[in-house]
Structures are given as structure tokens and as C-alpha cells.
Amino acid sequence: MTRIFRNYWTRRIAGSIAVLLMVLVLNFFLFRIMPGDPVSTIIDPHFSPQAKMHLRSQFGLDLPLYRQFYLYVKSLVTFNFGHSFLSQKPVWEELKTRIPNTVFLLGTAFLLSAALGTWLGVKAAHKRGGVLEKVVLVAGSISFSFPSFFVQLVLLLVFGWAIPIFPIRGSLSVPPPEGIMALWDFLWHMTLPISSLVLLGFGSWAIYVRNLMIKTLSEDYILLARAKGLPENKVLWGHAFRASLPPIVTMFLLALPGILSGAVITETVFSLHGVGKFLLDSILGHDYPAAGAAFYLLAIITIICNLAADFAYGLVDPRIRLGRKME
Amino acid sequence: MKRLLRRFSFWLLIGFILAGIWGPSLFDMNAETQVASPFSKPLWIGKDSPPAMTFTLTPKTRAAQFQWVYPAPPNIAIWGTVELNKPSSASLVWETPDGDRIEIARNEDLPSFNVDIDGRDMSFKTSLGLSPFDNPMEKLFPSKGKYTLRMSPDDLDIRSGAIHVRIEGARWGLLGTDQRGRDVFHLFLLGIRVSLLVGICATILATLLGVSVGLVAGYAGGMVDTILMRLVDILLAIPGLPILMVLAGIWGKGLWQLIVILSIFSWMGTARTIRSLTLSLRESAFVEGLRALGARPSYIMYRHLLPESLPILLANIALGVPSAILAEAGLSFLGLSDPRIISWGRMLNEAHGFGAFTTGAWWLILPPGVGISLICLVFLDLGRTLEEMADPRLRGGGKR
Amino acid sequence: MIQLRSLSVSYRTPRGTVAALKNINFHIPYGSATAIVGESGSGKSTLLHSIMRLLPPEAMLSGQIIFQETDVTSLDDKALQSFRWRKCSMVLQGAMSSFNPVLTIGRQISEVLVHHLGFLWKEAFEKSEELLKMVGLPKSFLDRFPHELSGGQKQRAAIAMALACKPPCLLADEPTTALDVITQAEIILLLKEITQKNQMTLCMVTHDLPLALSVCDRLAVMHKGEIVEVQTPSGILNNPTHPHTRKLVESIRSIEERGSRT
């Protein structure tokens, strides 16, 4: 790596650390600027006054603010998120079981909608004015203006009530089946949520890729690629798509944090056992340790995704990799 | 301008605004009152579902007759007082097509005949000879045909008064009723106000913020620019809906708090756009001239740079409203908005929470959802039109 | 070598049909270095592009293009793909975007060898090295990306790429326009030298009349979609028959005169 390259990276990582710090500070103060007794955000209000006094010193709430902050950061790093008010269990216990569900939901939906949208976008740009292009434009409008919960409720109406073939709530049946059937049951429950996310998401992908590809396809080197006698498929995918890849990859990873909102809503609509619904339930139930932890987790994921976006962009676009200034 | 007027979405928006402002006044009652039985279907579908029916027995018309060709309705309510000239016994008689005569109210030698019956009352059920768990409607409406309700005896000496009858149907209005029996169409019209209000206010606030930051950052440059842009990066890195949720949950669910929260997290895009515009304009000849003449930076920024950015700004506003509306709808749907305020998101929340899709009550789901989508599409279309109008002017170097 | 018979091309635009070439009848003899000159919009690029059927989808072509006894207009897609680059290759103007920015030079040269001549990638890279040598570029350029090369270097690489399948004919569309004067001279000399050495037919489109006069042995002047004059360089200079040609020649002379006055 050249020195310039490392410089670019140190800047990006320093930036991410700054963001992380900001998030930590935000998280720290957010739950303490509540009207009323700040203690009630940390300690269960149902405890007796003596217990509260005891816990007050235990949590160091009588310590100066900066010491509290230090303790707070320490606890976060060790994944000690305290205990949930609602369930009395350690928050990390609650989160542990939910993280895989959310990751699966978001990961699959995101990958599928990106893949479908990209493919459609490339094809639509290739045959301008065709049926596919019109479909893409309509789907894009839907992506931008239809609220996700609306589409999901409609899907629930159609497939949960009118033609009842899919389950309408939960990540698993109650009681869950054994062994390999459990996996099948899980996938069966995930079909509607994932399909709804893909339906909502592929449109904006397709439009973005279509616009990008239209610009790329008008470049001279594409004309030359055709002149070189290469088959149309190779020109489209090996040259045009390949050249459009850097911004697509960036968009891919920049969009990643955005789908977290989709998780909250989807998990609520379909009552899935995930981190998003956990965040909502905690907020509605004034369960501050749980809410703080869930929010912190989501923020971490966002920061990692942003860093990953920069990293991948550097890999894919040789102009960046070799240390050109980017501003 | 003419281009704008020609677009269908512009007129649709005007229609929405007018409907939102004047629509609810078409209804003479508060939207919160129950008008019919819960989950009533819209009038124009399910023709074999019983509609609502009301009539009144007066001193002149002591009997009412009607045809009933539907299954038993969900409920019936009969109330009113009839003043008699002298105390005597009177009763209300219900006649079914099968020929049954059921006495549903009786007055023993009192000067006024007071009736207050709700089909769900236990006393009513027992007076009909039913147990508390039976459905009195089945007894009252056993078959299809002609029904009569009359005051008896026919020669009752009535001074004044009236008896009102309301048969609650399973159909009501343009869009049916929700789980509380409220008219959905009325709620829909009220929802327009909230969506438009929140969407437009939040976007305007965010634009003001974004423009100020963008102008200052672009024009001042240097350390100020760096700090402001770092702030933008940090805010952009925070996950959107989660932070909105947390803030709404902590701070409060009121309408104005919502608007402020939404604007705090959506000004960044505008700031970036304005900043790059300012950066490019800063080096242009006319700004140099202004500086040479001794103009203060604030003067240059607000009297010259701002008008140059206006077309793009308008387009940005129009495109920003949909995301504000969707965010408000999302928060309402999750339950993080004021429950006393009727908004489309909240309607969907209640539809979801009270099992609209298990009863197949699509009229609770489609209207608010379509409303949100339509308004967003309208603003998107207008935004794109504004962008098109703005672009050739900017590309050509503006009016100068 | 190439015969154009009654060739007409028009473009469908939102504002109606625009005629770019009107009934062209022209031939390019074997082994010649032909230049097509004219001002912008005269249709010279369209003419060149139509030889390899590289026109955009909104173009409508009628007439015949006979290349070594094959009618190019009647070729199906597969035949067209094997015709391109093997029988006739191209060098574009503004080497800025002749190359795909995300692929290496070596990759882009080698792919024609792999596709057309059935090379293995390793062999193709070795051959590409030779091709680069022919145009005076070092082997290290194989792994470079287009943005790392200067304009002149890119144009040389483009020429190397054009020679890969040893085509009998080379088309050049304004090959020197985006370059500085010194590089212009180098590139044009390189082109001349290579086409002569390999007995290739060269057909060049340019709006630079002095360049065309100095390099080519046959000139065609285009004006508003028609070929108005075809002559040798000396013929054009001394005996311009068409009024447009005369105007072109006069404009060069006046520049020369102004130059000689200083």
C-alpha cells in the first residue's frame, strides 16, 4: 500500500471512531435528560426506595458525570447492558436470541432485492423503451412513495386472509417443530416478510442501476467494445456493468444501514422475534436499559456498514485504490 | 409555471388540500363518535349485509313498517319519552313477518312512557325470555319480510314526545367503520390534515436549517466548513428510524415535537447540495464583483446566492415532503404518536392492532395506505417537474 | 477494398427525421490512406461508423456496404461479430474514453485475442506485450489502468489494440483531435508507419485539413451529408472543383499567409 492509501484509510477510520464516540455520548445523555429522576432510567422504578439507594451507589450514579461516562463505555464494550425492566433478565440475553433473526431477515431481503433490482436495471437500460423499463419505473415510484407497512398489511390481507397460505405472525409456530422441520417452519414464516421487503426494495435499486447503466452505455468504450466484435452479453455485463460496479457497490453498502428501519416496521407487522421489535417494545414500555442497548447495537451496525462501504469502494474502483484524492 | 398547472398531480394535491380543510365539516358530528357498529362494511359492497336504519315514532305516526331482507343486524337501540295526557298503560309491540308479536317495552299507569333499550342490555334479554348469553337480534329478526313496530294501544292519548329507533347495520358510509364504530371516511379526511401539516412543516424547517448550514459552510470555507461537514457526516451515520423512535419515546409524542424531531434529521441532504452550489458560485465573477464593492458576506449570501439556489431548493422541498410524511406515518404506525390525533399511520396501527386482516376489513387498510401513497406520489411528481423546470435555467447559467 | 453504394443514413429524433448521409457512392481502394474531411455535422463520423455498422439504434440505414465482396449490411449478428475487428478495426477520437476505466490495458487488448483468435489468456497477454512494443510502449503498461496513461500513450495503446487481429483495414475517427501538437505528429506518423508496414488500408476521418493533406494519398471532402469531391492532396490544393473545397483550401492558405507575415 502506498502512503497515500494509508492516509485515506486512517482518515476514514478516524471519522468512524468520531461517529462512534458521538453515538455513545448521545446514547449516554439521551436517557439521562429525561424529565424527572434520572435514576428511573437506570433502575427499575418498581424497586423499593432502599433498593434504589443501594443501586444508586452501585451504578455509580452519585459519581461525577465523566466517571459515569467512563463506566458506561466500559460496560458497553463488555456487552454488559444491564437488566431489562420488563423481563428482569439481562438485556444481552434478550438481544442474543433476536440478533440472528433480524440479521437473517435483513440480509436475505437486502441481497435479494439488490440482486433482482440490479439485474432488472441492467436489462431495462439495455432495451430502452421496452416493457421492462416501464415496469422498473413504476416499481421505483412504489419504492419511494408506498409506506412499507401498508404493502405488508395488504400482503397480510391477501395471503393471510383471502388466500391463507402463509402464517401471519411470529418467527416460528407455537409450539415449534423438531429438528429439520424447525428450519422449514422458520423459512415458511419468513416468506411473507422477506417477500414484502424485496417487493418494496427492488424498485429503487432498479431505477438507480438503470440510470447508471444508461450513462455508462453511452460511453465511447462501450461503442469500441461492440466494434471489437464482442458478443452483446459480454459488452453489457463484462464492460458496461463492470464499469458501473463501483457506484453500485457503494450504494449497496450505503443502503445497508437504511434497511434497519425496515426491520423495525417489518418485525412489528409480522410480530417477528427480532431486534427491531425489541427496540419498539422497550421504548413503548419505558424499558430504558433495553432500549439503549438495542439502539446502541443498531448504531454499531450502521457504522460498520459505512466503513465497509468505503473499503469495498476502494477495492472496486482502481482510481481510489491507487490513492487518488477523493473530495 | 404553466407546466406545473398542466400536471395532474398538481390538481390532485389541490384536491387533497381542499378535502382536508373542508371535508370534515361535511359531517355534523365529531369523528370520535360511534356512528354504527364496529367493522361495518362500506355501503356499496356486501349488499347482503344489513344496512343501518333509523326511524321515529311520533304522536302522528304511531307505527313504523319496514322491509328487512338481510340477516339479523348487530344491534338495535330504542329510546325516547312519550308524554301521556293521563296515566295509562302502554307498550311497544314488535311484529315479525312470521306473525309473532313481541312486547318489548311496557308502561304501567305512569304519566309518561319512557323507553331506553339497547340490544345488549341484560334486562332487555331477560324481558324477551333469553339468557344473558343469547343474541336477542336473532329473536327480533327471525326471517326476511315485513316488520312493524307500533305503539299500543292504538288509541293511546299522547300529548307529545317521540320514540327513536336505530337499527345498527353492518354497513355504513363510504368507507365503513373501524373497530370503534367510527366513520372511516371522516377519519380519512381528517388524516389529510396531519400528513400535509407534518410533511410540509417538517420539510420547510429542515430546508431552512439545511440552507443556512450549507450557505455558511460553502461560503466561509476552511475550518467552519470542515466542522459543519463533519457534523453532517455524524448525523448521517446515525440510523434514521431508530433515533426518531428513541426521541419520540423519550421526548414526547405530540405533533410539534414530531415535526421538530423529523426536521433535525433530514436537513443534511439539502445542506450538502446548497454547499456545493455555494462553492461553485463563490468563485463566479459576479460574487467577486460584489466583494470588490465591499458587500458583507451575509448580504451576498442572502440577497444573491439564495435566489440563485431557489429553483433547486423548491425541487428539494417537494421531494423531501414524501420522506417526512412516510416518517410520520411510520412513527404513528409504530404507536409513537399522539393517540388523540387521527392520522393515517395511526389508522393503520389500529387496523393492525385490532385485527383488521383477520376479519378481512380491507376498508380499514386500503384508504389510509392509498392516501399516504397518493400524496407521496403527488409530491414526487411535482418535485420532478420542478427539477426539470429548474435544471435548464441553471445549466444555462441562470437569468443573468 | 470498401465500396459504398447508395448509402443513406438518417436519424430518428424527437424533432423528426434528420438525414445524416445522402446517397453516398464511394470506394476506398486497397492499401490506400484515405482521409475524409469536412466540418462538424457533415456526416463523416456517421460514414465511418456505418462501415462497421456501429450506428445507434435510432439510425436508419439504406444502401450497400461492400467490404472485400461481403455486403456488411446483410450480415447477421454472429457474422457481424466475427467481421468486426478481424477484418476491420477502429481507433476512436478522444482516447479519454476509448478504454474501460476499471479494466487494465492488458486485459482489454487481450480479450480480442481470446475471443477472436482463440488464444488462452496467458498467451494473449504475451502477444499483447508484443503489440505494445510495436507502438513503443513498455510491457509494464499491461497492468496499468487507463487513467494512469497520458493521452498520447492511451492512443498508442488503442492502436496496438486495433492491430491485435491483424485486420486488413483500419478506421480512425479523429485520432489526433484531443492531443497536443507534438503528440499529434507522433501518433499520426505511427499510424502511417504501421499501416504501411503491414499493408493495411487506412481510412481516417478528420476536420484537420492540413493533417489529412500531409498524411494521406486520397482525400474525400464531405459537406452536409454528401461527398462533394475526391482527389489527391495536390489535386485538392491546386485544383479544388467544389465551392466548399475551395473555401476550405482558402482558409488554410490565409492562416499560412498570416503566419508567414509575422
Short mmCIF file of C-alpha atoms in Angstrom, two decimals, chain A residues 317-320 322 324, chain C residues 101 105 144-150 154:
data_model
loop_
_atom_site.label_atom_id
_atom_site.label_comp_id
_atom_site.label_asym_id
_atom_site.label_seq_id
_atom_site.Cartn_x
_atom_site.Cartn_y
_atom_site.Cartn_z
CA ASP A 317 -12.57 1.41 -8.21
CA PRO A 318 -8.87 1.29 -9.10
CA ARG A 319 -8.73 5.06 -9.21
CA ILE A 320 -9.36 5.18 -5.48
CA LEU A 322 -4.15 3.86 -6.08
CA ARG A 324 -6.13 9.49 -5.93
CA PRO C 101 -11.64 2.73 -16.77
CA ILE C 105 -4.97 -2.12 -20.64
CA ARG C 144 -1.84 -0.25 -15.82
CA PHE C 145 -5.26 1.31 -15.79
CA PRO C 146 -6.30 3.83 -18.42
CA HIS C 147 -6.23 6.80 -16.04
CA GLU C 148 -2.55 6.19 -15.41
CA LEU C 149 -1.64 6.82 -19.03
CA SER C 150 -1.27 10.12 -20.81
CA LYS C 154 -3.55 5.84 -24.49
#
